XYZ file of C-alpha atoms in Angstrom:
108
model
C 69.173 -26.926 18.702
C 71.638 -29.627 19.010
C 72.435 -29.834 22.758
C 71.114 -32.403 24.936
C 69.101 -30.941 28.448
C 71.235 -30.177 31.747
C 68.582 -31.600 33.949
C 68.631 -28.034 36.236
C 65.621 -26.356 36.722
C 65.422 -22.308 36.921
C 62.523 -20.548 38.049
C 61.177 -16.750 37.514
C 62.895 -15.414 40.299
C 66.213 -16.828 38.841
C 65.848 -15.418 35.040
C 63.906 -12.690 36.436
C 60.973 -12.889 34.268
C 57.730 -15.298 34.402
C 57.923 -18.424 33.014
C 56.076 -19.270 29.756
C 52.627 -21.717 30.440
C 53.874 -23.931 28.360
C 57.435 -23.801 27.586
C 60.385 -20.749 28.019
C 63.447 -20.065 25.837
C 65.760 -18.588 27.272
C 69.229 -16.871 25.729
C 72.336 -15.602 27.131
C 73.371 -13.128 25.461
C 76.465 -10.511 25.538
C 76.508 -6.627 24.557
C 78.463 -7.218 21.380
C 77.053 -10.028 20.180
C 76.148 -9.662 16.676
C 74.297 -13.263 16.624
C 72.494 -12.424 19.897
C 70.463 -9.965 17.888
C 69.731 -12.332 15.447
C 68.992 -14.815 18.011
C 66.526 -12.334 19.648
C 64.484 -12.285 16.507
C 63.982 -15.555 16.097
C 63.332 -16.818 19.424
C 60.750 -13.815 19.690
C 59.377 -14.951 16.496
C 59.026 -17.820 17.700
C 57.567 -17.172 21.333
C 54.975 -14.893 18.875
C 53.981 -17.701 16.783
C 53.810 -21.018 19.714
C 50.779 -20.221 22.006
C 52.407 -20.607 25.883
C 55.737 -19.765 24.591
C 58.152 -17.125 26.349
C 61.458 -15.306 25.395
C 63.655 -14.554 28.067
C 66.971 -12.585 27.380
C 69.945 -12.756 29.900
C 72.864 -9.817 30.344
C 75.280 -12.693 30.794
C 77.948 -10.310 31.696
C 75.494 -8.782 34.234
C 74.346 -12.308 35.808
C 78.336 -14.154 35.870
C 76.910 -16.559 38.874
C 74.336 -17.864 37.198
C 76.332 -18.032 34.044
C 78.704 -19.736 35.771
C 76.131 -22.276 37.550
C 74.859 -23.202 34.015
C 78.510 -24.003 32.302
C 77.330 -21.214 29.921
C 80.755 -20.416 27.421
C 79.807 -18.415 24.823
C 77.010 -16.337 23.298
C 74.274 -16.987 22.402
C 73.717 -19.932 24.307
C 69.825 -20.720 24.480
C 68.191 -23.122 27.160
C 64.450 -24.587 26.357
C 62.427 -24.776 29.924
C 59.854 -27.016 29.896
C 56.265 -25.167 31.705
C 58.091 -26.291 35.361
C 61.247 -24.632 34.739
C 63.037 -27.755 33.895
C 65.798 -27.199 31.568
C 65.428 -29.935 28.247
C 67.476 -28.553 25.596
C 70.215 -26.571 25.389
C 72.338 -24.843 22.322
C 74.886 -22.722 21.592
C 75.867 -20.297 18.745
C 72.450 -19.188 16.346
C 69.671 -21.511 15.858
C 67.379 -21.331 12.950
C 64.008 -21.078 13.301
C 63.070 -24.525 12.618
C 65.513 -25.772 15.137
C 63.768 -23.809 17.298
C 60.035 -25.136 16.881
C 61.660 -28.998 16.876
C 62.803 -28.417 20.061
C 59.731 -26.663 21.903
C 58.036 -29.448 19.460
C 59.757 -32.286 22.058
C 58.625 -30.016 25.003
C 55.531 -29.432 24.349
């Protein structure tokens, strides 16, 4: 997870699921997306694994405005929420696992 945090904040009512106690990933993805699916498996893997940890997956074709709000480009693109919604990290294209956990690892 290279990027650097946007400083937004989203809350449940925005990626329309509860927020994770202590930390939320959450990934754009796109129907066709071969590396979203990949992407959901690790980031659920990881949720599984990190107590306080939630996966959230966006439509982004199905939520353009916030999309657009975000600057998000491509698919995947995951965002790391810190336990108030505050967005720290951000990435696009697949992470690996260990990316993953290094990130939540600076959250947490």
């Amino acid at each position: 997870m290279d990027g650097q945090g946007t400083g937004g904040t989203l809350d449940a009512a925005r990626i329309g699921a509860e927020l994770g106690e202590r930390a939320t990933l959450v990934q754009f993805s796109s129907a066709f997306c071969q590396p979203c699916r990949a992407t959901r498996r690790t980031l659920a893997e990881v949720a599984r694994m990190v107590d306080g940890v939630a996966h959230v997956e966006i439509d982004a074709e199905a939520h353009l405005t916030l999309v657009r709000e975000l600057g998000i480009s491509r698919t995947p693109t995951v965002l790391v929420l810190d336990a108030d919604g505050r967005i720290v990290r951000r990435a696009a294209g697949q992470p690996r696992t260990v990316d993953v956990v290094a990130a939540l690892g600076q959250v947490l």
